[in-house]
C-alpha atoms as a printed R data frame, in Angstrom:
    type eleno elety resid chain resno       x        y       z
1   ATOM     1    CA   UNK     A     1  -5.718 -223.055 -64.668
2   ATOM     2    CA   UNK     A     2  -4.042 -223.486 -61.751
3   ATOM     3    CA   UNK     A     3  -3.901 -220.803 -58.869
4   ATOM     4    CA   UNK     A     4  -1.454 -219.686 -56.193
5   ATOM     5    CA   UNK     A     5  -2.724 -219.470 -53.088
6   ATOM     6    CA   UNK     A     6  -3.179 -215.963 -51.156
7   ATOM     7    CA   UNK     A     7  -1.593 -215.982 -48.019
8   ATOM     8    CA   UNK     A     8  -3.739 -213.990 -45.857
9   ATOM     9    CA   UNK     A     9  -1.398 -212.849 -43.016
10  ATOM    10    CA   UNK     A    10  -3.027 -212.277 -40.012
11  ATOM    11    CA   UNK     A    11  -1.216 -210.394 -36.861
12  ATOM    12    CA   UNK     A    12  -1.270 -210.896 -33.362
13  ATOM    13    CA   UNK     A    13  -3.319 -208.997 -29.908
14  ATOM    14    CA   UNK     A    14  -0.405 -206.471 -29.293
15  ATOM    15    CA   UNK     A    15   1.190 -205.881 -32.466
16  ATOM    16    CA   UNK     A    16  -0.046 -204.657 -35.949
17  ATOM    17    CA   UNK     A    17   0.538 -205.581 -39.947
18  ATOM    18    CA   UNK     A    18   3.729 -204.524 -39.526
19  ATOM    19    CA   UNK     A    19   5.325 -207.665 -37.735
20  ATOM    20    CA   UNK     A    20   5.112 -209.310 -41.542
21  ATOM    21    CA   UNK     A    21   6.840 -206.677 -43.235
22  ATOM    22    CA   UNK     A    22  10.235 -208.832 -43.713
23  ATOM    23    CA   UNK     A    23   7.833 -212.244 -43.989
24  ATOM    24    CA   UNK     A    24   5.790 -210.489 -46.979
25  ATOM    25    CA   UNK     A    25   8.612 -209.340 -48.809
26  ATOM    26    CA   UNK     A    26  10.215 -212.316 -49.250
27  ATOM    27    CA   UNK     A    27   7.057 -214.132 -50.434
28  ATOM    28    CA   UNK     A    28   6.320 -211.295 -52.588
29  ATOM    29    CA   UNK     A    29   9.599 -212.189 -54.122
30  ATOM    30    CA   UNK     A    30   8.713 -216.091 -54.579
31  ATOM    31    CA   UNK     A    31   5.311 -214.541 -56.372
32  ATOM    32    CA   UNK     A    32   3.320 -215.371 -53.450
33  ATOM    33    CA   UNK     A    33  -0.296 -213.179 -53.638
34  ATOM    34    CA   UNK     A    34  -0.303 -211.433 -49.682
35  ATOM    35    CA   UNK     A    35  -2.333 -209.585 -48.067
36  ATOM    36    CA   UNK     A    36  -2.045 -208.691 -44.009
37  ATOM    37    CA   UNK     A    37  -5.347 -206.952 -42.826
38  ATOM    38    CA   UNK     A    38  -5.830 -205.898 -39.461
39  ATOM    39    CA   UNK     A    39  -6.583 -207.878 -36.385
40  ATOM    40    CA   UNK     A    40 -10.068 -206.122 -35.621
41  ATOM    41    CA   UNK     A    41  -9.146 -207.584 -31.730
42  ATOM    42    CA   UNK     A    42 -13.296 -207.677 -30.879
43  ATOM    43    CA   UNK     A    43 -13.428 -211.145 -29.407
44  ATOM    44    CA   UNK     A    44 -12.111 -215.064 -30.457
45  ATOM    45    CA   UNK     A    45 -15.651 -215.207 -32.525
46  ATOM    46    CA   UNK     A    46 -16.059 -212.006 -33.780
47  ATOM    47    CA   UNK     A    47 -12.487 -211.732 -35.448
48  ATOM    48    CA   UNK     A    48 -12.633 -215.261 -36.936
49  ATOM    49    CA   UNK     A    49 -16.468 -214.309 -38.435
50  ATOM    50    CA   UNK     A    50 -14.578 -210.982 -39.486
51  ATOM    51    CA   UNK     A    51 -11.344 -212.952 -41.366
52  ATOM    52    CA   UNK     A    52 -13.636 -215.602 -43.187
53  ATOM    53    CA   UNK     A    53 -15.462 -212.620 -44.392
54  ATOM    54    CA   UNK     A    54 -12.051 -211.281 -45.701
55  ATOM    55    CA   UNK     A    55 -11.000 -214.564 -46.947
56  ATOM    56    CA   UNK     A    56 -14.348 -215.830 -48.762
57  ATOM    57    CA   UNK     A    57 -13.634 -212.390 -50.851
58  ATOM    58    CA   UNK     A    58 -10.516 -213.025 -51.971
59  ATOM    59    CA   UNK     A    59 -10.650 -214.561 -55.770
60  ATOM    60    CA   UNK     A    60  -9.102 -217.580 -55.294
61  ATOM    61    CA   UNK     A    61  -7.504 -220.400 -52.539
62  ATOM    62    CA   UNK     A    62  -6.639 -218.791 -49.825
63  ATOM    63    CA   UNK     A    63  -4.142 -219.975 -47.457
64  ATOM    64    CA   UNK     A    64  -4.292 -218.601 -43.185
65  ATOM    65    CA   UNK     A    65  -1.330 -217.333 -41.463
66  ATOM    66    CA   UNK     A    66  -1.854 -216.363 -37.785
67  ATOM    67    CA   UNK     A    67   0.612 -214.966 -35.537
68  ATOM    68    CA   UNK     A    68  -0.394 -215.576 -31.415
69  ATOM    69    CA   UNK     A    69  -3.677 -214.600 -30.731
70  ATOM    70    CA   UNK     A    70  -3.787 -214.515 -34.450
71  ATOM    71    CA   UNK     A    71  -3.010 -218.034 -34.709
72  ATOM    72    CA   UNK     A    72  -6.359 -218.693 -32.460
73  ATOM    73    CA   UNK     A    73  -8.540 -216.680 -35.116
74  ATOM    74    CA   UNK     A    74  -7.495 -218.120 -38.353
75  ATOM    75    CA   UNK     A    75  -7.956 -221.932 -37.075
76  ATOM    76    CA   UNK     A    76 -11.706 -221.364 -36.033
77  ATOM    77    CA   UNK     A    77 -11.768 -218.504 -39.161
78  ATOM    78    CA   UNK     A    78 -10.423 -221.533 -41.501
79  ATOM    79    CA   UNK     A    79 -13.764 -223.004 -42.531
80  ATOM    80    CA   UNK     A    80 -14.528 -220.700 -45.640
81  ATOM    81    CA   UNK     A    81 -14.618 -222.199 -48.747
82  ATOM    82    CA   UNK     A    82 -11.976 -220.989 -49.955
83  ATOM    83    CA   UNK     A    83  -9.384 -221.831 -47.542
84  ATOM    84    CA   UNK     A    84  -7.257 -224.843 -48.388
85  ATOM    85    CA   UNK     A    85  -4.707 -224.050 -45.804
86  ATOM    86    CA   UNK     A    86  -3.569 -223.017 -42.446
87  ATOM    87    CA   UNK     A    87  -0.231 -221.728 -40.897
88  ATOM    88    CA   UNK     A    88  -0.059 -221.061 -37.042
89  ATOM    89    CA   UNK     A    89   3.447 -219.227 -35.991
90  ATOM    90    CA   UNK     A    90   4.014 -219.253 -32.389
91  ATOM    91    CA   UNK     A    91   0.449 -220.005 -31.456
92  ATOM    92    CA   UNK     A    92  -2.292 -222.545 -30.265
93  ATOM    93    CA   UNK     A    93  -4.936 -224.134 -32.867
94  ATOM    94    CA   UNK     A    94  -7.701 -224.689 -30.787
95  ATOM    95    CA   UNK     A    95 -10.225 -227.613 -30.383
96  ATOM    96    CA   UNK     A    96 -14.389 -226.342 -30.708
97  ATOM    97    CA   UNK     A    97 -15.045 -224.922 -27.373
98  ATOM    98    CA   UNK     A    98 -11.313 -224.951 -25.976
99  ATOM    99    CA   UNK     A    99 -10.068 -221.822 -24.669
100 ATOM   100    CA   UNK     A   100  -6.512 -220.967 -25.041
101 ATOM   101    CA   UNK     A   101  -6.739 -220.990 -20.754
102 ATOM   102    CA   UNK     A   102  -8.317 -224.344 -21.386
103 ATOM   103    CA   UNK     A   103  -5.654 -225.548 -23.302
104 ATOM   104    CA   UNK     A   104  -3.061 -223.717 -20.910
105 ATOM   105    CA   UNK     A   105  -4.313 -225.657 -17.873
106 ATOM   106    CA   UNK     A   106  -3.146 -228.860 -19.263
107 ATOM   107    CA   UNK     A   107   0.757 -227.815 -19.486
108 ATOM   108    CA   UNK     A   108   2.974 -225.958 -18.061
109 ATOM   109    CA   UNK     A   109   2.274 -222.318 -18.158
110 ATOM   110    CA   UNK     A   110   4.323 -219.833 -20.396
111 ATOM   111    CA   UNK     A   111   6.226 -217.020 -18.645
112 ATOM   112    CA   UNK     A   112   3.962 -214.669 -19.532
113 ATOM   113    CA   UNK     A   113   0.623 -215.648 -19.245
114 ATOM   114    CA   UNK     A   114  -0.091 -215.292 -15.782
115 ATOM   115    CA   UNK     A   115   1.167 -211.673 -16.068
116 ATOM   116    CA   UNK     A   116  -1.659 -211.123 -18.793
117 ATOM   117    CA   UNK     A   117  -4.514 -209.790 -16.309
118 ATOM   118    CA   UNK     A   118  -8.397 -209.469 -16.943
119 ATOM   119    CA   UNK     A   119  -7.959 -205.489 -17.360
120 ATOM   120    CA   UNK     A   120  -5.316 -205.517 -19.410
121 ATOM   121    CA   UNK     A   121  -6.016 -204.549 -23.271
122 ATOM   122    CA   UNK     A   122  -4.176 -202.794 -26.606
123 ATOM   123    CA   UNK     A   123  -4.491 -199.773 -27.853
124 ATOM   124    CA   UNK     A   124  -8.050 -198.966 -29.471
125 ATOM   125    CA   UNK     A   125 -10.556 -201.851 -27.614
126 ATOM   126    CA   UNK     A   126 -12.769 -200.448 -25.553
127 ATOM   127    CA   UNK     A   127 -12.796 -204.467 -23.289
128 ATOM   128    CA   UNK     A   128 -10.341 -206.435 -21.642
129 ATOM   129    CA   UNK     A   129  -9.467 -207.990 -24.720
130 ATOM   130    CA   UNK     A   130  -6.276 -209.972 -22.958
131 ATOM   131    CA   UNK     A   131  -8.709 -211.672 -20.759
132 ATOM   132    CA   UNK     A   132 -10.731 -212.485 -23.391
133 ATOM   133    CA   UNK     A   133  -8.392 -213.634 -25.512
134 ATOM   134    CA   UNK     A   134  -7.058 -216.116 -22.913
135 ATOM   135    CA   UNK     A   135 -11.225 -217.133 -22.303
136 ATOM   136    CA   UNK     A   136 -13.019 -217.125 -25.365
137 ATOM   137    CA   UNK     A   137 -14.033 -220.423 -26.529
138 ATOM   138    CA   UNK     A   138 -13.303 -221.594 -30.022
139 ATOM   139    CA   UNK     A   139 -16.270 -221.443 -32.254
140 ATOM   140    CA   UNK     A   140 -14.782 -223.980 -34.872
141 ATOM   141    CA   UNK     A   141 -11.392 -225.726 -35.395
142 ATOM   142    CA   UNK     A   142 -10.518 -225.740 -39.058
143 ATOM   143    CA   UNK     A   143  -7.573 -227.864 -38.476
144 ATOM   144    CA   UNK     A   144 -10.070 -230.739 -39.057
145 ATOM   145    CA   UNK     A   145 -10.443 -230.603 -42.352
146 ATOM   146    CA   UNK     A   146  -7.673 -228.274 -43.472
147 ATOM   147    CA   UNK     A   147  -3.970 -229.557 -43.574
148 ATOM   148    CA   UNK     A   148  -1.622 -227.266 -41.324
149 ATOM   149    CA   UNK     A   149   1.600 -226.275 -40.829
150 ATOM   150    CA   UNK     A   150   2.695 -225.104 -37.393
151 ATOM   151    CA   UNK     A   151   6.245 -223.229 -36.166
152 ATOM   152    CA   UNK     A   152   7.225 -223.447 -32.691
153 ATOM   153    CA   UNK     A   153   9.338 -220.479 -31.027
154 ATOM   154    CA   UNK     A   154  11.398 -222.319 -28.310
155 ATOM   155    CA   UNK     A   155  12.272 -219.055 -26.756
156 ATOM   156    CA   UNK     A   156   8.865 -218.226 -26.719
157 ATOM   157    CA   UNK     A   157   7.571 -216.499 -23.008
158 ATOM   158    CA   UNK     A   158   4.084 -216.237 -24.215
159 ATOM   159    CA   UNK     A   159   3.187 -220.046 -25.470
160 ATOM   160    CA   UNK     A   160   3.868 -223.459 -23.885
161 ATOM   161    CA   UNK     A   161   6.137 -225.027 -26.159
162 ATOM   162    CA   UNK     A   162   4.135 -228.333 -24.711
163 ATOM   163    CA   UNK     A   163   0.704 -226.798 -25.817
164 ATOM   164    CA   UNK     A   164   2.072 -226.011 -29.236
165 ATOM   165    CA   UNK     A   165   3.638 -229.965 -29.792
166 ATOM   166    CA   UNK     A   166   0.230 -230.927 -28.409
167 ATOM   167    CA   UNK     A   167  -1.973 -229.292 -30.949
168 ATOM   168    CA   UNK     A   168   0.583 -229.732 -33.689
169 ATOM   169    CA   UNK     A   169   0.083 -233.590 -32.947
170 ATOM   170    CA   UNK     A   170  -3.422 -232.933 -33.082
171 ATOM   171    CA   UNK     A   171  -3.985 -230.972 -36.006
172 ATOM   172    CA   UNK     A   172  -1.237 -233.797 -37.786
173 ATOM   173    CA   UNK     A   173   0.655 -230.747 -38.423
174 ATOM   174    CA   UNK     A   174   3.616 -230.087 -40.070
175 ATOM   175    CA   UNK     A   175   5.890 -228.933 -37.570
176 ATOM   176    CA   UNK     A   176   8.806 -226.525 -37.454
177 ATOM   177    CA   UNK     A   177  10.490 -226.093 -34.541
178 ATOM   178    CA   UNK     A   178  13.131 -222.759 -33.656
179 ATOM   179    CA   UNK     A   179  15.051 -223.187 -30.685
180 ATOM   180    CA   UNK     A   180  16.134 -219.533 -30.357
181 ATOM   181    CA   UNK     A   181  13.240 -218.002 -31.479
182 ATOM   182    CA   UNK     A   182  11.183 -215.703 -29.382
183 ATOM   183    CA   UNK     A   183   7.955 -214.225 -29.653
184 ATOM   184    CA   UNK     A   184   7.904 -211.570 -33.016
185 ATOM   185    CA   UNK     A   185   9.814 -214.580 -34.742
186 ATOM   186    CA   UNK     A   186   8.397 -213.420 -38.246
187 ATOM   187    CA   UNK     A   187  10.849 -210.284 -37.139
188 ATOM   188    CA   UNK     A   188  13.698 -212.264 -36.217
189 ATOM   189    CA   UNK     A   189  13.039 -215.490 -38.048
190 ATOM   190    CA   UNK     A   190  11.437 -213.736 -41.344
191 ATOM   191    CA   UNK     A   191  13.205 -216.341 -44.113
192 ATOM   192    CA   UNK     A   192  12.064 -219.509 -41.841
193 ATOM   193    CA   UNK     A   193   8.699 -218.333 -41.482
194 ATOM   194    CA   UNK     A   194   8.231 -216.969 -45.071
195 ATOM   195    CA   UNK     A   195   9.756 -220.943 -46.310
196 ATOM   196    CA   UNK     A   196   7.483 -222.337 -44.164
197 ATOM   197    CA   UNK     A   197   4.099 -220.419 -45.452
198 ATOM   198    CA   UNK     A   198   6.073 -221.138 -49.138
199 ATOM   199    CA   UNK     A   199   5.582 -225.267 -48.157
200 ATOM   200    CA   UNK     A   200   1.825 -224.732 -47.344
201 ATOM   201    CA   UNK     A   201   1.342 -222.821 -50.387
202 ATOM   202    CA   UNK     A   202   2.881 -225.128 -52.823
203 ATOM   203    CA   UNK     A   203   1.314 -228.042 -51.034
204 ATOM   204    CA   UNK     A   204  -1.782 -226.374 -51.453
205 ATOM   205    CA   UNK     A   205  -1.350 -225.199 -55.211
C-alpha cells in the first residue's frame, strides 16, 4: 500500500511552531500527514539526535522540513530510516563537520549575522545558543543520500543567498528561488512553501 509521507515541520532558533501555521493548513488541505514539534534549541547535535528520535517514531516515510537554524538540524537529523526526504526553507544544509560560520566564511556575509553575538540566546536556553548555532559542527549531512528540495529567500538578512545556491548545488537540490521573500517566508510565502514541501512529498510517495 502506498504511503504519504509525514512532513515533519521543524521551526527555527527564534521563533516557535507557530511560523507553519498558514504552511500546515494548506497541506492539511492537500491530505498531507504534519506534524511541527518543537525546536528543543540544545545544540546542532543534540536537536538533530532529538528530531531523528521524533522521526524514526513516526509510522511511516517521513519527509524533513527545516526553517533557519532548523534547516541545519533536519539535514544532519535526516539519516533515520525512515526519512526519504528533506526540505530546507531559507537555510544552509551543511557538509559533516561544517559549521554554518564555516560555511559563512566562504561568501559574503548576511546582514545579520555579525549582529548575532556569542551571548545572545532565546527565550528558555540556559547557553548562548546563537553562538552555538553559528559554531556547532555538523554531525552528519543527510543530503547525501536523501534527495532535497531547497527555497531561497532573496530578501533574506539572515542567510547568504550565495551560501544557499552553494549548498543547493551541492546537495543537487531542487531549488526555488523568492526574490521578495524575507526571513519568516512560510508567513509571507505560505502557498510557495507549502507547493514546494507538496513536490518533495509526491516525489517521495
Amino acid at each position: 500500500m502506498v504511503t504519504t509521507p509525514t512532513a515533519l515541520l521543524l521551526h527555527g532558533a527564534f521563533t516557535d511552531a507557530s511560523v507553519w501555521l498558514r504552511v500546515t493548513a494548506r497541506l492539511r488541505h492537500h491530505a498531507v500527514p504534519v506534524t511541527a514539534p518543537a525546536n528543543p534549541l540544545g545544540g546542532l547535535a543534540a536537536d538533530a539526535a532529538y528530531i531523528s528520535c521524533v522521526a524514526s517514531r513516526i509510522a511511516g516515510p517521513v519527509v524533513l522540513v527545516g526553517h533557519a537554524y532548523g534547516g541545519t538540524v533536519i539535514s544532519a537529523a535526516g539519516t533515520a530510516p525512515n526519512v526519504v526526504g528533506l526540505v530546507s526553507i531559507a537555510a544552509y544544509a551543511l557538509a559533516e563537520g561544517e559549521s554554518v560560520r564555516d560555511l559563512e566564511r566562504r561568501f559574503p556575509s548576511p546582514t545579520v549575522a555579525g549582529r548575532l553575538g556569542e551571548t545572545a540566546h532565546p527565550p528558555g536556553t540556559g547557553h548562548p545558543f546563537a553562538g552555538l548555532a553559528r559554531t556547532e559542527a555538523a554531525p552528519a549531512a543527510a543530503w547525501r543520500t536523501r534527495p532535497s528540495w531547497m527555497l531561497l529567500a532573496g530578501a533574506d538578512p539572515a542567510s547568504s543567498p550565495e551560501a544557499v545556491r552553494f549548498c543547493a548545488r551541492r546537495a543537487e537540490a531542487t531549488l526555488l528561488e523568492i526574490g521578495d521573500a524575507a526571513h519568516t517566508v512560510p508567513l509571507s510565502h505560505p502557498a510557495d512553501v507549502a507547493e514546494l514541501i507538496r513536490d518533495a512529498v509526491r516525489a517521495t510517495t
